[in-house]
Short mmCIF file of C-alpha atoms in Angstrom, two decimals:
data_model
loop_
_atom_site.label_atom_id
_atom_site.label_comp_id
_atom_site.label_asym_id
_atom_site.label_seq_id
_atom_site.Cartn_x
_atom_site.Cartn_y
_atom_site.Cartn_z
CA MET A 1 -1.94 -28.55 -0.98
CA SER A 2 -2.69 -32.30 -0.95
CA LYS A 3 -5.63 -34.27 -2.23
CA ARG A 4 -8.88 -34.46 -0.29
CA ALA A 5 -8.73 -37.25 2.31
CA GLU A 6 -12.42 -37.86 3.05
CA TYR A 7 -13.56 -39.37 -0.23
CA ILE A 8 -15.55 -42.62 -0.32
CA ASN A 9 -13.93 -45.94 -1.24
CA TRP A 10 -14.93 -48.15 -4.17
CA ASP A 11 -17.24 -50.38 -2.12
CA GLN A 12 -19.08 -47.36 -0.71
CA TYR A 13 -19.40 -45.87 -4.18
CA PHE A 14 -20.76 -48.98 -5.88
CA MET A 15 -23.10 -49.96 -3.05
CA GLY A 16 -24.34 -46.36 -3.04
CA ILE A 17 -25.17 -46.69 -6.74
CA ALA A 18 -27.00 -49.97 -6.05
CA MET A 19 -28.95 -48.25 -3.26
CA LEU A 20 -29.81 -45.30 -5.49
CA SER A 21 -30.90 -47.70 -8.25
CA ALA A 22 -33.25 -49.40 -5.78
CA GLU A 23 -35.05 -46.07 -5.42
CA ARG A 24 -36.34 -46.54 -9.01
CA SER A 25 -38.31 -49.64 -7.96
CA LYS A 26 -42.08 -49.27 -7.82
CA ASP A 27 -42.46 -52.30 -5.55
CA PRO A 28 -44.33 -51.09 -2.44
CA ASN A 29 -42.68 -53.68 -0.16
CA THR A 30 -39.11 -54.40 -1.25
CA GLN A 31 -36.87 -52.15 -3.33
CA VAL A 32 -33.69 -53.81 -4.57
CA GLY A 33 -30.81 -52.39 -6.59
CA ALA A 34 -27.77 -53.88 -8.28
CA CYS A 35 -24.56 -52.46 -9.72
CA ILE A 36 -22.22 -54.68 -11.74
CA VAL A 37 -18.59 -53.61 -11.86
CA GLY A 38 -15.71 -54.85 -13.99
CA GLU A 39 -12.28 -55.80 -12.73
CA ASP A 40 -11.08 -52.28 -13.58
CA ASN A 41 -13.67 -50.67 -11.25
CA ARG A 42 -15.79 -49.44 -14.15
CA ILE A 43 -19.53 -49.79 -13.94
CA LEU A 44 -20.83 -52.30 -16.49
CA SER A 45 -24.53 -52.11 -15.68
CA VAL A 46 -27.17 -51.29 -13.08
CA GLY A 47 -30.65 -52.59 -12.38
CA TYR A 48 -33.55 -52.56 -9.96
CA ASN A 49 -36.54 -54.80 -9.35
CA GLY A 50 -39.56 -54.05 -11.49
CA MET A 51 -41.95 -55.29 -14.11
CA PRO A 52 -40.60 -56.33 -17.52
CA SER A 53 -40.36 -53.68 -20.22
CA GLY A 54 -43.70 -53.23 -21.94
CA CYS A 55 -45.74 -54.45 -18.97
CA GLU A 56 -47.67 -51.44 -17.66
CA ASP A 57 -46.86 -51.04 -13.96
CA ASP A 58 -50.38 -49.91 -13.14
CA ASP A 59 -51.90 -53.03 -14.70
CA MET A 60 -49.68 -55.52 -12.87
CA PRO A 61 -50.15 -56.97 -9.36
CA TRP A 62 -47.81 -55.66 -6.66
CA GLY A 63 -49.16 -57.64 -3.69
CA ARG A 64 -47.43 -60.49 -1.93
CA ASP A 65 -50.52 -62.54 -1.15
CA GLY A 66 -53.11 -64.38 -3.18
CA SER A 67 -52.79 -66.80 -6.05
CA ALA A 68 -49.63 -66.87 -8.12
CA LEU A 69 -51.20 -64.78 -10.88
CA ASP A 70 -52.58 -62.26 -8.38
CA SER A 71 -49.23 -61.54 -6.71
CA LYS A 72 -46.04 -59.92 -7.97
CA TYR A 73 -43.85 -63.02 -7.77
CA MET A 74 -44.62 -64.44 -11.21
CA PHE A 75 -43.95 -61.11 -12.88
CA VAL A 76 -41.27 -58.97 -11.20
CA CYS A 77 -37.80 -59.04 -12.74
CA HIS A 78 -35.17 -58.89 -10.00
CA ALA A 79 -32.48 -56.22 -9.84
CA GLU A 80 -29.59 -58.60 -10.53
CA LEU A 81 -31.25 -60.10 -13.59
CA ASN A 82 -32.19 -56.64 -14.86
CA ALA A 83 -28.58 -55.49 -14.44
CA ILE A 84 -27.31 -58.52 -16.36
CA LEU A 85 -29.90 -58.03 -19.12
CA ASN A 86 -29.23 -54.26 -19.26
CA TYR A 87 -25.53 -54.80 -20.02
CA ARG A 88 -24.72 -53.25 -23.40
CA GLY A 89 -20.96 -53.56 -23.36
CA THR A 90 -18.74 -55.65 -25.54
CA GLY A 91 -17.31 -58.83 -24.17
CA SER A 92 -18.38 -60.76 -21.13
CA MET A 93 -18.85 -59.98 -17.47
CA LYS A 94 -16.19 -62.53 -16.59
CA GLY A 95 -14.49 -61.53 -13.34
CA ALA A 96 -17.03 -58.81 -12.52
CA ARG A 97 -18.45 -58.01 -9.08
CA ALA A 98 -22.13 -57.47 -8.33
CA TYR A 99 -23.11 -55.04 -5.59
CA VAL A 100 -26.65 -55.83 -4.46
CA THR A 101 -28.87 -54.46 -1.74
CA LEU A 102 -30.45 -57.89 -1.05
CA PHE A 103 -28.79 -61.32 -1.29
CA PRO A 104 -29.69 -62.91 -4.65
CA CYS A 105 -32.40 -65.54 -4.99
CA ASN A 106 -31.61 -68.88 -6.62
CA GLU A 107 -32.81 -67.73 -10.06
CA CYS A 108 -30.58 -64.64 -9.97
CA ALA A 109 -27.72 -66.76 -8.63
CA LYS A 110 -27.93 -68.91 -11.75
CA ALA A 111 -27.79 -65.82 -13.97
CA ILE A 112 -24.86 -64.42 -11.96
CA ILE A 113 -22.93 -67.67 -12.36
CA GLN A 114 -23.72 -68.02 -16.05
CA SER A 115 -22.73 -64.41 -16.79
CA GLY A 116 -19.24 -64.86 -15.31
CA ILE A 117 -19.64 -62.64 -12.25
CA THR A 118 -17.22 -63.94 -9.61
CA GLU A 119 -18.16 -61.92 -6.51
CA VAL A 120 -21.36 -60.70 -4.90
CA ILE A 121 -21.25 -57.95 -2.29
CA TYR A 122 -24.61 -57.74 -0.55
CA MET A 123 -26.16 -55.31 1.92
CA SER A 124 -28.94 -57.44 3.43
CA ASP A 125 -29.46 -61.17 3.83
CA LYS A 126 -32.86 -60.98 5.49
CA TYR A 127 -34.00 -64.22 3.83
CA SER A 128 -30.85 -66.13 4.83
CA GLN A 129 -32.77 -69.21 5.96
CA SER A 130 -35.07 -69.42 2.94
CA GLU A 131 -34.63 -72.34 0.57
CA SER A 132 -33.98 -69.88 -2.27
CA THR A 133 -31.07 -68.21 -0.47
CA LEU A 134 -29.67 -71.52 0.75
CA ALA A 135 -29.75 -72.79 -2.84
CA SER A 136 -27.96 -69.62 -4.00
CA LYS A 137 -25.19 -70.09 -1.46
CA LYS A 138 -24.83 -73.76 -2.40
CA MET A 139 -24.42 -72.87 -6.08
CA PHE A 140 -22.04 -70.00 -5.29
CA ASP A 141 -19.93 -72.31 -3.10
CA MET A 142 -19.83 -74.99 -5.81
CA THR A 143 -18.79 -72.53 -8.54
CA GLY A 144 -16.41 -70.38 -6.51
CA VAL A 145 -18.51 -67.22 -6.58
CA LYS A 146 -17.43 -65.28 -3.52
CA TYR A 147 -20.14 -63.55 -1.47
CA THR A 148 -19.39 -60.91 1.12
CA GLU A 149 -21.64 -58.89 3.38
CA TYR A 150 -21.18 -55.16 2.93
CA LYS A 151 -20.51 -53.45 6.24
CA PRO A 152 -21.24 -49.72 6.05
CA SER A 153 -18.43 -47.59 7.41
CA GLY A 154 -17.12 -44.12 7.07
CA LYS A 155 -19.15 -41.04 6.40
CA ARG A 156 -22.91 -40.97 6.05
CA ILE A 157 -24.20 -39.67 2.73
CA THR A 158 -27.67 -38.21 2.34
CA LEU A 159 -29.17 -37.17 -0.98
CA ASP A 160 -31.89 -34.54 -0.91
CA PHE A 161 -33.37 -33.31 -4.16
#
């Protein structure tokens, strides 16, 4: 008997964890997940977009329109930043990879660079022409952070609980 041949590869595994993490988001419009992985393919941290700890979700704005203080944008902590802040390991994230369901904004790009993450694997780049995303790519290019679009392949996995 030989080993099972139809197992998922590392990229499928880690992007799947990022996608599952996104399911924790309470954002009614955009759910984003992140999974940070060390050079040895061990998960360092995960995160999803949501309100900061201690801020009651039901008391915070979730809309996209209105004044700055009446929309979610001034308050929501992005998945990548949450994953970086959730890290409880020893040592740095130097050389790590970040699997994200949405290409990082410029603020998250700065945190990614500063934390030592050297590669971003992203599922969607739906804001590719936004100034925020263009700034992210400029900073990644300047600092040598590699970014690669994840192309789903192989078997389809469905989770039903």
